[in-house]
Amino acid sequence: MEMKTEKASRIRVVVAGAAGRMGRQVLAAVSREPDMELVGGVDVREGRVPIDAERTDGFLEVTRDLVSSLTRLRPDVMVDFTHPAAVMENVRTALGMGVRCVVGTTGLGAQDIDEIDRLCHRNGIGAVVAPNFAIGAVLMMKFAEMASRYFHAAEIIELHHDRKIDAPSGTAIKTAQGMARVDRARAEAAAGGEEPLARGESVGGVRIHSVRLPGLVAHQEVLFGGPGQVLTIRHDSISRESFMPGVMLAIRRVMDLDHAVFGLEHLLDL
Ligand code: NAP
């Protein structure tokens, strides 16, 4: 009897982008969580995908059609790690069908964020959208905000694998925006200034330099300069496993939300 109650309360999860690098990690992570049930996967690349690279016995039949998957599988949560061009359509579909969303796909703009917010309110369910699910990266952003109160000159170097589509990274933009909130003087001083092209993209007065190379995963340095000193805050995601504790946390927490949350930091006690 007890077993049955436990099973009934497991969170049913569908993964969009299930054949991708992040999607496969999510399949494995969800399948290992006792309070979650991996019920399906969707990807433009259909076919059998191994659920867990460390085991040989489990495969997931990944299909293309999100609407029919959601109708048939009735998940509680859709996790999306797809493509900037695909994510909004997936989120509209899922929220419209009463399925909560955990979105890791990057490259969303302010209009997309507003739309997700509206869709959550309209449907009375939650979503978590986070450009970085690595808890260490969220702490890096927090520490950068703290340092920004004392150092008024700062630049960001973000380094990612060469197949990353968007630049600068969502994490770098978010870091710079957080720093600009704390140090408004720097943001205002930069607002009217010239933009030399070879000096990276300026977000809120913080220049972001994007490096794309094979061999890298996701790395970021925030450098602060002051008279006679330099402070460097660095975070490295060495493997995609680094994102999984944050994704699992978001899946659990989104079940209790009736609105959209943007950023993992809002789910942590910082
Ligand atoms: P990836 O390996 O290319 O995986 C994306 C998968 O989604 C691919 O299999 C892709 O197929 C598929 N796809 C594209 N359009 C789709 C659609 N409409 N419906 C379903 N599946 C679709 O990329 P990745 O490295 O896993 O990264 C995915 C996203 O997550 C990127 O935006 C990346 O920046 C982001 N990311 C976020 C975090 C975070 O912590 N928030 C961490 C790492 C990565 P095709 O290859 O055939 O297009």
PDB file of C-alpha atoms and ligand atoms in Angstrom:
ATOM      1  CA  MET A   1       0.000   0.000   0.000  1.00  0.00           C
ATOM      2  CA  GLU A   2       2.808   2.332   0.997  1.00  0.00           C
ATOM      3  CA  MET A   3       4.685   1.505  -2.228  1.00  0.00           C
ATOM      4  CA  LYS A   4       1.617   2.401  -4.295  1.00  0.00           C
ATOM      5  CA  THR A   5       1.229   5.824  -2.655  1.00  0.00           C
ATOM      6  CA  GLU A   6       4.920   6.559  -3.282  1.00  0.00           C
ATOM      7  CA  LYS A   7       4.639   5.618  -6.958  1.00  0.00           C
ATOM      8  CA  ALA A   8       1.470   7.653  -7.446  1.00  0.00           C
ATOM      9  CA  SER A   9       3.160  10.785  -6.114  1.00  0.00           C
ATOM     10  CA  ARG A  10       6.261  10.552  -8.318  1.00  0.00           C
ATOM     11  CA  ILE A  11       6.778  13.556 -10.585  1.00  0.00           C
ATOM     12  CA  ARG A  12       6.189  12.556 -14.200  1.00  0.00           C
ATOM     13  CA  VAL A  13       8.843  14.128 -16.435  1.00  0.00           C
ATOM     14  CA  VAL A  14       9.099  14.522 -20.217  1.00  0.00           C
ATOM     15  CA  VAL A  15      12.372  15.789 -21.705  1.00  0.00           C
ATOM     16  CA  ALA A  16      12.395  17.959 -24.844  1.00  0.00           C
ATOM     17  CA  GLY A  17      15.764  17.751 -26.589  1.00  0.00           C
ATOM     18  CA  ALA A  18      16.120  14.199 -25.219  1.00  0.00           C
ATOM     19  CA  ALA A  19      18.671  13.178 -27.872  1.00  0.00           C
ATOM     20  CA  GLY A  20      20.914  16.190 -27.215  1.00  0.00           C
ATOM     21  CA  ARG A  21      23.917  16.488 -24.920  1.00  0.00           C
ATOM     22  CA  MET A  22      22.030  18.082 -22.027  1.00  0.00           C
ATOM     23  CA  GLY A  23      18.843  16.112 -22.694  1.00  0.00           C
ATOM     24  CA  ARG A  24      20.672  12.793 -22.289  1.00  0.00           C
ATOM     25  CA  GLN A  25      22.122  13.924 -18.972  1.00  0.00           C
ATOM     26  CA  VAL A  26      18.622  14.835 -17.807  1.00  0.00           C
ATOM     27  CA  LEU A  27      17.273  11.404 -18.829  1.00  0.00           C
ATOM     28  CA  ALA A  28      19.930   9.705 -16.685  1.00  0.00           C
ATOM     29  CA  ALA A  29      19.508  12.079 -13.737  1.00  0.00           C
ATOM     30  CA  VAL A  30      15.692  11.829 -13.670  1.00  0.00           C
ATOM     31  CA  SER A  31      15.799   8.032 -13.975  1.00  0.00           C
ATOM     32  CA  ARG A  32      17.988   7.882 -10.848  1.00  0.00           C
ATOM     33  CA  GLU A  33      15.684  10.027  -8.671  1.00  0.00           C
ATOM     34  CA  PRO A  34      13.292   7.953  -6.525  1.00  0.00           C
ATOM     35  CA  ASP A  35      10.595  10.654  -6.486  1.00  0.00           C
ATOM     36  CA  MET A  36      10.593  11.147 -10.291  1.00  0.00           C
ATOM     37  CA  GLU A  37       9.426   9.079 -13.224  1.00  0.00           C
ATOM     38  CA  LEU A  38      10.880   9.547 -16.698  1.00  0.00           C
ATOM     39  CA  VAL A  39       7.794   9.112 -18.885  1.00  0.00           C
ATOM     40  CA  GLY A  40       9.030  10.278 -22.287  1.00  0.00           C
ATOM     41  CA  GLY A  41      11.361  12.193 -24.546  1.00  0.00           C
ATOM     42  CA  VAL A  42      10.872  14.430 -27.563  1.00  0.00           C
ATOM     43  CA  ASP A  43      13.496  15.495 -30.092  1.00  0.00           C
ATOM     44  CA  VAL A  44      13.695  16.377 -33.772  1.00  0.00           C
ATOM     45  CA  ARG A  45      16.050  13.374 -33.930  1.00  0.00           C
ATOM     46  CA  GLU A  46      13.668  10.452 -33.355  1.00  0.00           C
ATOM     47  CA  GLY A  47      14.746   6.991 -32.223  1.00  0.00           C
ATOM     48  CA  ARG A  48      15.983   4.918 -29.313  1.00  0.00           C
ATOM     49  CA  VAL A  49      18.157   6.834 -26.871  1.00  0.00           C
ATOM     50  CA  PRO A  50      20.028   5.145 -24.004  1.00  0.00           C
ATOM     51  CA  ILE A  51      18.594   6.416 -20.728  1.00  0.00           C
ATOM     52  CA  ASP A  52      21.787   6.064 -18.732  1.00  0.00           C
ATOM     53  CA  ALA A  53      25.245   5.731 -20.327  1.00  0.00           C
ATOM     54  CA  GLU A  54      26.405   3.861 -17.205  1.00  0.00           C
ATOM     55  CA  ARG A  55      23.795   1.125 -17.777  1.00  0.00           C
ATOM     56  CA  THR A  56      23.056  -0.912 -20.881  1.00  0.00           C
ATOM     57  CA  ASP A  57      19.521  -2.068 -20.137  1.00  0.00           C
ATOM     58  CA  GLY A  58      17.380   1.032 -20.578  1.00  0.00           C
ATOM     59  CA  PHE A  59      16.322   2.843 -23.748  1.00  0.00           C
ATOM     60  CA  LEU A  60      13.778   5.577 -24.316  1.00  0.00           C
ATOM     61  CA  GLU A  61      11.759   5.772 -27.520  1.00  0.00           C
ATOM     62  CA  VAL A  62      12.109   9.451 -28.472  1.00  0.00           C
ATOM     63  CA  THR A  63       9.422  10.907 -30.769  1.00  0.00           C
ATOM     64  CA  ARG A  64       9.093  14.202 -32.667  1.00  0.00           C
ATOM     65  CA  ASP A  65       5.562  15.186 -31.759  1.00  0.00           C
ATOM     66  CA  LEU A  66       5.359  17.136 -28.500  1.00  0.00           C
ATOM     67  CA  VAL A  67       1.571  17.600 -28.550  1.00  0.00           C
ATOM     68  CA  SER A  68       0.800  13.906 -28.914  1.00  0.00           C
ATOM     69  CA  SER A  69       3.478  13.005 -26.332  1.00  0.00           C
ATOM     70  CA  LEU A  70       2.022  15.377 -23.761  1.00  0.00           C
ATOM     71  CA  THR A  71      -1.528  14.208 -24.534  1.00  0.00           C
ATOM     72  CA  ARG A  72      -0.588  10.533 -24.253  1.00  0.00           C
ATOM     73  CA  LEU A  73       1.899  10.671 -21.350  1.00  0.00           C
ATOM     74  CA  ARG A  74       0.263  13.359 -19.173  1.00  0.00           C
ATOM     75  CA  PRO A  75       3.524  14.514 -17.535  1.00  0.00           C
ATOM     76  CA  ASP A  76       3.676  16.955 -14.629  1.00  0.00           C
ATOM     77  CA  VAL A  77       6.814  18.670 -15.939  1.00  0.00           C
ATOM     78  CA  MET A  78       8.501  19.211 -19.312  1.00  0.00           C
ATOM     79  CA  VAL A  79      12.241  19.879 -19.133  1.00  0.00           C
ATOM     80  CA  ASP A  80      13.492  21.736 -22.230  1.00  0.00           C
ATOM     81  CA  PHE A  81      17.098  21.701 -23.415  1.00  0.00           C
ATOM     82  CA  THR A  82      16.561  22.223 -27.132  1.00  0.00           C
ATOM     83  CA  HIS A  83      17.415  25.179 -29.306  1.00  0.00           C
ATOM     84  CA  PRO A  84      16.742  28.938 -29.050  1.00  0.00           C
ATOM     85  CA  ALA A  85      14.547  28.678 -32.173  1.00  0.00           C
ATOM     86  CA  ALA A  86      12.449  25.836 -30.738  1.00  0.00           C
ATOM     87  CA  VAL A  87      12.087  26.492 -27.043  1.00  0.00           C
ATOM     88  CA  MET A  88       9.250  29.075 -27.076  1.00  0.00           C
ATOM     89  CA  GLU A  89       6.951  26.914 -29.195  1.00  0.00           C
ATOM     90  CA  ASN A  90       7.590  24.004 -26.825  1.00  0.00           C
ATOM     91  CA  VAL A  91       6.889  26.140 -23.765  1.00  0.00           C
ATOM     92  CA  ARG A  92       3.672  27.592 -25.274  1.00  0.00           C
ATOM     93  CA  THR A  93       2.475  24.079 -26.062  1.00  0.00           C
ATOM     94  CA  ALA A  94       3.335  22.653 -22.634  1.00  0.00           C
ATOM     95  CA  LEU A  95       1.951  25.494 -20.513  1.00  0.00           C
ATOM     96  CA  GLY A  96      -1.179  25.602 -22.713  1.00  0.00           C
ATOM     97  CA  MET A  97      -1.699  21.904 -21.928  1.00  0.00           C
ATOM     98  CA  GLY A  98      -1.220  22.410 -18.183  1.00  0.00           C
ATOM     99  CA  VAL A  99       2.337  21.008 -18.069  1.00  0.00           C
ATOM    100  CA  ARG A 100       4.839  22.892 -15.907  1.00  0.00           C
ATOM    101  CA  CYS A 101       8.137  23.821 -17.540  1.00  0.00           C
ATOM    102  CA  VAL A 102      11.779  23.700 -16.483  1.00  0.00           C
ATOM    103  CA  VAL A 103      13.719  25.505 -19.201  1.00  0.00           C
ATOM    104  CA  GLY A 104      17.486  25.392 -19.580  1.00  0.00           C
ATOM    105  CA  THR A 105      17.668  26.399 -23.245  1.00  0.00           C
ATOM    106  CA  THR A 106      19.494  29.701 -23.495  1.00  0.00           C
ATOM    107  CA  GLY A 107      19.092  32.626 -25.865  1.00  0.00           C
ATOM    108  CA  LEU A 108      15.672  33.760 -24.600  1.00  0.00           C
ATOM    109  CA  GLY A 109      15.013  37.504 -24.850  1.00  0.00           C
ATOM    110  CA  ALA A 110      13.084  39.877 -22.577  1.00  0.00           C
ATOM    111  CA  GLN A 111       9.931  39.436 -24.698  1.00  0.00           C
ATOM    112  CA  ASP A 112      10.122  35.650 -24.304  1.00  0.00           C
ATOM    113  CA  ILE A 113      10.494  35.990 -20.544  1.00  0.00           C
ATOM    114  CA  ASP A 114       7.416  38.284 -20.430  1.00  0.00           C
ATOM    115  CA  GLU A 115       5.432  35.817 -22.498  1.00  0.00           C
ATOM    116  CA  ILE A 116       6.340  32.879 -20.231  1.00  0.00           C
ATOM    117  CA  ASP A 117       5.314  34.967 -17.234  1.00  0.00           C
ATOM    118  CA  ARG A 118       1.923  35.731 -18.836  1.00  0.00           C
ATOM    119  CA  LEU A 119       1.350  32.109 -19.855  1.00  0.00           C
ATOM    120  CA  CYS A 120       2.054  30.900 -16.309  1.00  0.00           C
ATOM    121  CA  HIS A 121      -0.429  33.401 -14.858  1.00  0.00           C
ATOM    122  CA  ARG A 122      -3.049  32.513 -17.460  1.00  0.00           C
ATOM    123  CA  ASN A 123      -2.736  28.781 -16.817  1.00  0.00           C
ATOM    124  CA  GLY A 124      -2.136  29.034 -13.049  1.00  0.00           C
ATOM    125  CA  ILE A 125       0.988  26.849 -13.153  1.00  0.00           C
ATOM    126  CA  GLY A 126       4.697  27.393 -12.685  1.00  0.00           C
ATOM    127  CA  ALA A 127       7.834  27.487 -14.784  1.00  0.00           C
ATOM    128  CA  VAL A 128      11.509  27.739 -13.903  1.00  0.00           C
ATOM    129  CA  VAL A 129      13.767  29.274 -16.542  1.00  0.00           C
ATOM    130  CA  ALA A 130      17.472  29.344 -15.767  1.00  0.00           C
ATOM    131  CA  PRO A 131      20.351  30.169 -18.101  1.00  0.00           C
ATOM    132  CA  ASN A 132      22.627  28.246 -15.758  1.00  0.00           C
ATOM    133  CA  PHE A 133      21.610  25.330 -13.573  1.00  0.00           C
ATOM    134  CA  ALA A 134      25.081  24.877 -12.033  1.00  0.00           C
ATOM    135  CA  ILE A 135      24.794  25.902  -8.386  1.00  0.00           C
ATOM    136  CA  GLY A 136      28.466  26.991  -8.425  1.00  0.00           C
ATOM    137  CA  ALA A 137      27.740  29.367 -11.297  1.00  0.00           C
ATOM    138  CA  VAL A 138      24.829  30.898  -9.395  1.00  0.00           C
ATOM    139  CA  LEU A 139      27.149  31.473  -6.438  1.00  0.00           C
ATOM    140  CA  MET A 140      29.704  33.051  -8.813  1.00  0.00           C
ATOM    141  CA  MET A 141      27.011  35.514  -9.952  1.00  0.00           C
ATOM    142  CA  LYS A 142      26.112  36.303  -6.353  1.00  0.00           C
ATOM    143  CA  PHE A 143      29.775  36.861  -5.406  1.00  0.00           C
ATOM    144  CA  ALA A 144      30.227  39.091  -8.481  1.00  0.00           C
ATOM    145  CA  GLU A 145      27.305  41.239  -7.324  1.00  0.00           C
ATOM    146  CA  MET A 146      28.876  41.537  -3.867  1.00  0.00           C
ATOM    147  CA  ALA A 147      32.273  42.542  -5.334  1.00  0.00           C
ATOM    148  CA  SER A 148      30.605  45.048  -7.648  1.00  0.00           C
ATOM    149  CA  ARG A 149      29.787  47.251  -4.659  1.00  0.00           C
ATOM    150  CA  TYR A 150      33.507  47.812  -4.067  1.00  0.00           C
ATOM    151  CA  PHE A 151      35.096  47.507  -7.534  1.00  0.00           C
ATOM    152  CA  HIS A 152      33.809  49.781 -10.286  1.00  0.00           C
ATOM    153  CA  ALA A 153      35.914  48.393 -13.146  1.00  0.00           C
ATOM    154  CA  ALA A 154      35.018  44.869 -14.238  1.00  0.00           C
ATOM    155  CA  GLU A 155      35.009  42.643 -17.301  1.00  0.00           C
ATOM    156  CA  ILE A 156      33.755  39.123 -17.973  1.00  0.00           C
ATOM    157  CA  ILE A 157      35.385  36.386 -20.015  1.00  0.00           C
ATOM    158  CA  GLU A 158      33.032  33.505 -20.797  1.00  0.00           C
ATOM    159  CA  LEU A 159      34.413  30.376 -22.439  1.00  0.00           C
ATOM    160  CA  HIS A 160      32.287  27.627 -23.990  1.00  0.00           C
ATOM    161  CA  HIS A 161      32.522  24.668 -26.396  1.00  0.00           C
ATOM    162  CA  ASP A 162      32.566  25.627 -30.065  1.00  0.00           C
ATOM    163  CA  ARG A 163      29.055  24.264 -30.786  1.00  0.00           C
ATOM    164  CA  LYS A 164      27.350  26.759 -28.493  1.00  0.00           C
ATOM    165  CA  ILE A 165      25.016  28.799 -30.709  1.00  0.00           C
ATOM    166  CA  ASP A 166      24.431  31.993 -28.703  1.00  0.00           C
ATOM    167  CA  ALA A 167      27.013  34.574 -27.608  1.00  0.00           C
ATOM    168  CA  PRO A 168      27.472  36.157 -25.144  1.00  0.00           C
ATOM    169  CA  SER A 169      26.219  33.326 -22.921  1.00  0.00           C
ATOM    170  CA  GLY A 170      23.001  33.806 -20.941  1.00  0.00           C
ATOM    171  CA  THR A 171      25.024  33.439 -17.740  1.00  0.00           C
ATOM    172  CA  ALA A 172      27.435  36.223 -18.724  1.00  0.00           C
ATOM    173  CA  ILE A 173      24.558  38.579 -19.596  1.00  0.00           C
ATOM    174  CA  LYS A 174      22.808  37.779 -16.337  1.00  0.00           C
ATOM    175  CA  THR A 175      26.017  38.275 -14.342  1.00  0.00           C
ATOM    176  CA  ALA A 176      26.560  41.678 -15.945  1.00  0.00           C
ATOM    177  CA  GLN A 177      22.939  42.705 -15.352  1.00  0.00           C
ATOM    178  CA  GLY A 178      23.223  41.735 -11.673  1.00  0.00           C
ATOM    179  CA  MET A 179      26.449  43.716 -11.351  1.00  0.00           C
ATOM    180  CA  ALA A 180      24.803  46.721 -13.063  1.00  0.00           C
ATOM    181  CA  ARG A 181      21.912  46.635 -10.570  1.00  0.00           C
ATOM    182  CA  VAL A 182      24.397  46.908  -7.715  1.00  0.00           C
ATOM    183  CA  ASP A 183      26.706  49.468  -9.347  1.00  0.00           C
ATOM    184  CA  ARG A 184      24.340  51.838 -11.163  1.00  0.00           C
ATOM    185  CA  ALA A 185      27.040  54.485 -11.551  1.00  0.00           C
ATOM    186  CA  ARG A 186      29.062  52.196 -13.835  1.00  0.00           C
ATOM    187  CA  ALA A 187      25.973  51.274 -15.872  1.00  0.00           C
ATOM    188  CA  GLU A 188      24.976  54.917 -16.327  1.00  0.00           C
ATOM    189  CA  ALA A 189      28.514  56.005 -17.228  1.00  0.00           C
ATOM    190  CA  ALA A 190      28.633  53.302 -19.927  1.00  0.00           C
ATOM    191  CA  ALA A 191      25.161  54.045 -21.335  1.00  0.00           C
ATOM    192  CA  GLY A 192      26.183  56.992 -23.483  1.00  0.00           C
ATOM    193  CA  GLY A 193      29.742  55.843 -24.263  1.00  0.00           C
ATOM    194  CA  GLU A 194      31.392  54.706 -27.483  1.00  0.00           C
ATOM    195  CA  GLU A 195      31.439  50.955 -28.220  1.00  0.00           C
ATOM    196  CA  PRO A 196      34.865  49.905 -29.567  1.00  0.00           C
ATOM    197  CA  LEU A 197      34.139  46.718 -31.506  1.00  0.00           C
ATOM    198  CA  ALA A 198      37.201  44.752 -30.405  1.00  0.00           C
ATOM    199  CA  ARG A 199      36.470  45.156 -26.697  1.00  0.00           C
ATOM    200  CA  GLY A 200      33.603  42.692 -26.307  1.00  0.00           C
ATOM    201  CA  GLU A 201      29.902  43.380 -25.885  1.00  0.00           C
ATOM    202  CA  SER A 202      28.960  45.848 -23.153  1.00  0.00           C
ATOM    203  CA  VAL A 203      26.051  44.883 -20.900  1.00  0.00           C
ATOM    204  CA  GLY A 204      25.304  47.444 -18.205  1.00  0.00           C
ATOM    205  CA  GLY A 205      28.833  48.800 -18.468  1.00  0.00           C
ATOM    206  CA  VAL A 206      30.479  45.381 -18.122  1.00  0.00           C
ATOM    207  CA  ARG A 207      32.336  44.154 -21.214  1.00  0.00           C
ATOM    208  CA  ILE A 208      31.785  40.485 -22.027  1.00  0.00           C
ATOM    209  CA  HIS A 209      34.330  38.533 -24.084  1.00  0.00           C
ATOM    210  CA  SER A 210      33.154  35.253 -25.597  1.00  0.00           C
ATOM    211  CA  VAL A 211      35.577  32.414 -26.344  1.00  0.00           C
ATOM    212  CA  ARG A 212      34.390  29.337 -28.298  1.00  0.00           C
ATOM    213  CA  LEU A 213      36.767  26.357 -28.478  1.00  0.00           C
ATOM    214  CA  PRO A 214      36.495  22.571 -28.672  1.00  0.00           C
ATOM    215  CA  GLY A 215      37.443  20.967 -25.367  1.00  0.00           C
ATOM    216  CA  LEU A 216      35.694  23.578 -23.257  1.00  0.00           C
ATOM    217  CA  VAL A 217      32.354  22.939 -21.495  1.00  0.00           C
ATOM    218  CA  ALA A 218      31.145  26.126 -19.716  1.00  0.00           C
ATOM    219  CA  HIS A 219      33.491  28.470 -17.883  1.00  0.00           C
ATOM    220  CA  GLN A 220      33.349  32.072 -16.740  1.00  0.00           C
ATOM    221  CA  GLU A 221      35.717  34.554 -15.140  1.00  0.00           C
ATOM    222  CA  VAL A 222      34.608  37.844 -13.662  1.00  0.00           C
ATOM    223  CA  LEU A 223      37.604  40.154 -13.269  1.00  0.00           C
ATOM    224  CA  PHE A 224      37.538  43.212 -11.041  1.00  0.00           C
ATOM    225  CA  GLY A 225      40.320  45.775 -11.143  1.00  0.00           C
ATOM    226  CA  GLY A 226      41.166  48.383  -8.521  1.00  0.00           C
ATOM    227  CA  PRO A 227      44.274  50.342  -7.560  1.00  0.00           C
ATOM    228  CA  GLY A 228      47.027  47.765  -6.956  1.00  0.00           C
ATOM    229  CA  GLN A 229      44.722  44.742  -7.002  1.00  0.00           C
ATOM    230  CA  VAL A 230      42.759  42.389  -9.227  1.00  0.00           C
ATOM    231  CA  LEU A 231      40.013  40.084  -7.991  1.00  0.00           C
ATOM    232  CA  THR A 232      39.073  37.106 -10.175  1.00  0.00           C
ATOM    233  CA  ILE A 233      35.967  35.037  -9.542  1.00  0.00           C
ATOM    234  CA  ARG A 234      35.952  31.897 -11.693  1.00  0.00           C
ATOM    235  CA  HIS A 235      33.570  29.016 -12.170  1.00  0.00           C
ATOM    236  CA  ASP A 236      34.132  25.911 -14.316  1.00  0.00           C
ATOM    237  CA  SER A 237      31.511  23.392 -15.342  1.00  0.00           C
ATOM    238  CA  ILE A 238      33.837  20.497 -16.119  1.00  0.00           C
ATOM    239  CA  SER A 239      31.064  18.166 -17.219  1.00  0.00           C
ATOM    240  CA  ARG A 240      27.344  18.514 -17.933  1.00  0.00           C
ATOM    241  CA  GLU A 241      26.664  16.589 -14.714  1.00  0.00           C
ATOM    242  CA  SER A 242      27.307  19.910 -12.940  1.00  0.00           C
ATOM    243  CA  PHE A 243      23.880  21.147 -14.096  1.00  0.00           C
ATOM    244  CA  MET A 244      21.882  18.170 -12.838  1.00  0.00           C
ATOM    245  CA  PRO A 245      21.436  18.989  -9.114  1.00  0.00           C
ATOM    246  CA  GLY A 246      20.008  22.369 -10.165  1.00  0.00           C
ATOM    247  CA  VAL A 247      17.690  20.809 -12.752  1.00  0.00           C
ATOM    248  CA  MET A 248      16.429  18.221 -10.219  1.00  0.00           C
ATOM    249  CA  LEU A 249      15.830  20.989  -7.665  1.00  0.00           C
ATOM    250  CA  ALA A 250      13.856  22.974 -10.257  1.00  0.00           C
ATOM    251  CA  ILE A 251      11.707  19.941 -11.189  1.00  0.00           C
ATOM    252  CA  ARG A 252      10.745  19.482  -7.537  1.00  0.00           C
ATOM    253  CA  ARG A 253      10.146  23.155  -6.823  1.00  0.00           C
ATOM    254  CA  VAL A 254       8.163  23.921  -9.990  1.00  0.00           C
ATOM    255  CA  MET A 255       5.466  21.555  -8.720  1.00  0.00           C
ATOM    256  CA  ASP A 256       4.553  24.091  -6.013  1.00  0.00           C
ATOM    257  CA  LEU A 257       4.752  27.246  -8.139  1.00  0.00           C
ATOM    258  CA  ASP A 258       1.877  29.106  -9.789  1.00  0.00           C
ATOM    259  CA  HIS A 259       4.113  31.651 -11.542  1.00  0.00           C
ATOM    260  CA  ALA A 260       7.348  31.844 -13.500  1.00  0.00           C
ATOM    261  CA  VAL A 261      10.733  32.007 -11.789  1.00  0.00           C
ATOM    262  CA  PHE A 262      13.718  33.282 -13.765  1.00  0.00           C
ATOM    263  CA  GLY A 263      17.021  32.130 -12.351  1.00  0.00           C
ATOM    264  CA  LEU A 264      18.037  29.290 -10.076  1.00  0.00           C
ATOM    265  CA  GLU A 265      19.135  31.813  -7.447  1.00  0.00           C
ATOM    266  CA  HIS A 266      15.465  32.378  -6.560  1.00  0.00           C
ATOM    267  CA  LEU A 267      15.180  28.730  -5.535  1.00  0.00           C
ATOM    268  CA  LEU A 268      18.292  28.837  -3.336  1.00  0.00           C
ATOM    269  CA  ASP A 269      18.698  30.287   0.143  1.00  0.00           C
ATOM    270  CA  LEU A 270      21.348  32.925  -0.633  1.00  0.00           C
TER     271      LEU A 270
HETATM  272  P1  NAP B   1      22.292  19.878 -28.345  1.00  0.00           P
HETATM  273  O1  NAP B   1      23.206  18.749 -28.020  1.00  0.00           O
HETATM  274  O2  NAP B   1      22.289  20.456 -29.716  1.00  0.00           O
HETATM  275  O3  NAP B   1      20.821  19.357 -27.966  1.00  0.00           O
HETATM  276  C1  NAP B   1      19.652  20.005 -28.343  1.00  0.00           C
HETATM  277  C2  NAP B   1      18.722  18.909 -28.865  1.00  0.00           C
HETATM  278  O4  NAP B   1      17.422  19.461 -29.090  1.00  0.00           O
HETATM  279  C3  NAP B   1      19.216  18.358 -30.199  1.00  0.00           C
HETATM  280  O5  NAP B   1      19.022  16.958 -30.217  1.00  0.00           O
HETATM  281  C4  NAP B   1      18.303  19.077 -31.185  1.00  0.00           C
HETATM  282  O6  NAP B   1      18.203  18.386 -32.409  1.00  0.00           O
HETATM  283  C5  NAP B   1      17.022  19.083 -30.396  1.00  0.00           C
HETATM  284  N1  NAP B   1      16.000  19.987 -30.889  1.00  0.00           N
HETATM  285  C6  NAP B   1      16.110  21.084 -31.699  1.00  0.00           C
HETATM  286  N2  NAP B   1      14.875  21.604 -31.929  1.00  0.00           N
HETATM  287  C7  NAP B   1      13.984  20.835 -31.248  1.00  0.00           C
HETATM  288  C8  NAP B   1      12.568  20.837 -31.105  1.00  0.00           C
HETATM  289  N3  NAP B   1      11.801  21.744 -31.725  1.00  0.00           N
HETATM  290  N4  NAP B   1      11.991  19.904 -30.322  1.00  0.00           N
HETATM  291  C9  NAP B   1      12.725  18.977 -29.717  1.00  0.00           C
HETATM  292  N5  NAP B   1      14.066  18.890 -29.849  1.00  0.00           N
HETATM  293  C10 NAP B   1      14.684  19.799 -30.587  1.00  0.00           C
HETATM  294  O7  NAP B   1      22.511  21.093 -27.340  1.00  0.00           O
HETATM  295  P2  NAP B   1      22.890  21.048 -25.786  1.00  0.00           P
HETATM  296  O8  NAP B   1      24.350  21.230 -25.617  1.00  0.00           O
HETATM  297  O9  NAP B   1      22.225  19.881 -25.121  1.00  0.00           O
HETATM  298  O10 NAP B   1      22.221  22.415 -25.298  1.00  0.00           O
HETATM  299  C11 NAP B   1      20.824  22.627 -25.401  1.00  0.00           C
HETATM  300  C12 NAP B   1      20.489  24.003 -24.850  1.00  0.00           C
HETATM  301  O11 NAP B   1      20.756  24.026 -23.460  1.00  0.00           O
HETATM  302  C13 NAP B   1      21.312  25.159 -25.458  1.00  0.00           C
HETATM  303  O12 NAP B   1      20.474  26.288 -25.589  1.00  0.00           O
HETATM  304  C14 NAP B   1      22.382  25.402 -24.409  1.00  0.00           C
HETATM  305  O13 NAP B   1      22.890  26.728 -24.447  1.00  0.00           O
HETATM  306  C15 NAP B   1      21.579  25.149 -23.169  1.00  0.00           C
HETATM  307  N6  NAP B   1      22.333  24.842 -21.958  1.00  0.00           N
HETATM  308  C16 NAP B   1      21.838  25.339 -20.805  1.00  0.00           C
HETATM  309  C17 NAP B   1      22.432  25.041 -19.608  1.00  0.00           C
HETATM  310  C18 NAP B   1      21.822  25.577 -18.339  1.00  0.00           C
HETATM  311  O14 NAP B   1      22.366  25.311 -17.249  1.00  0.00           O
HETATM  312  N7  NAP B   1      20.706  26.300 -18.414  1.00  0.00           N
HETATM  313  C19 NAP B   1      23.576  24.232 -19.579  1.00  0.00           C
HETATM  314  C20 NAP B   1      24.061  23.730 -20.778  1.00  0.00           C
HETATM  315  C21 NAP B   1      23.428  24.010 -21.969  1.00  0.00           C
HETATM  316  P3  NAP B   1      19.150  18.864 -33.653  1.00  0.00           P
HETATM  317  O15 NAP B   1      20.551  18.720 -33.202  1.00  0.00           O
HETATM  318  O16 NAP B   1      18.790  17.921 -34.749  1.00  0.00           O
HETATM  319  O17 NAP B   1      18.778  20.298 -33.929  1.00  0.00           O
END
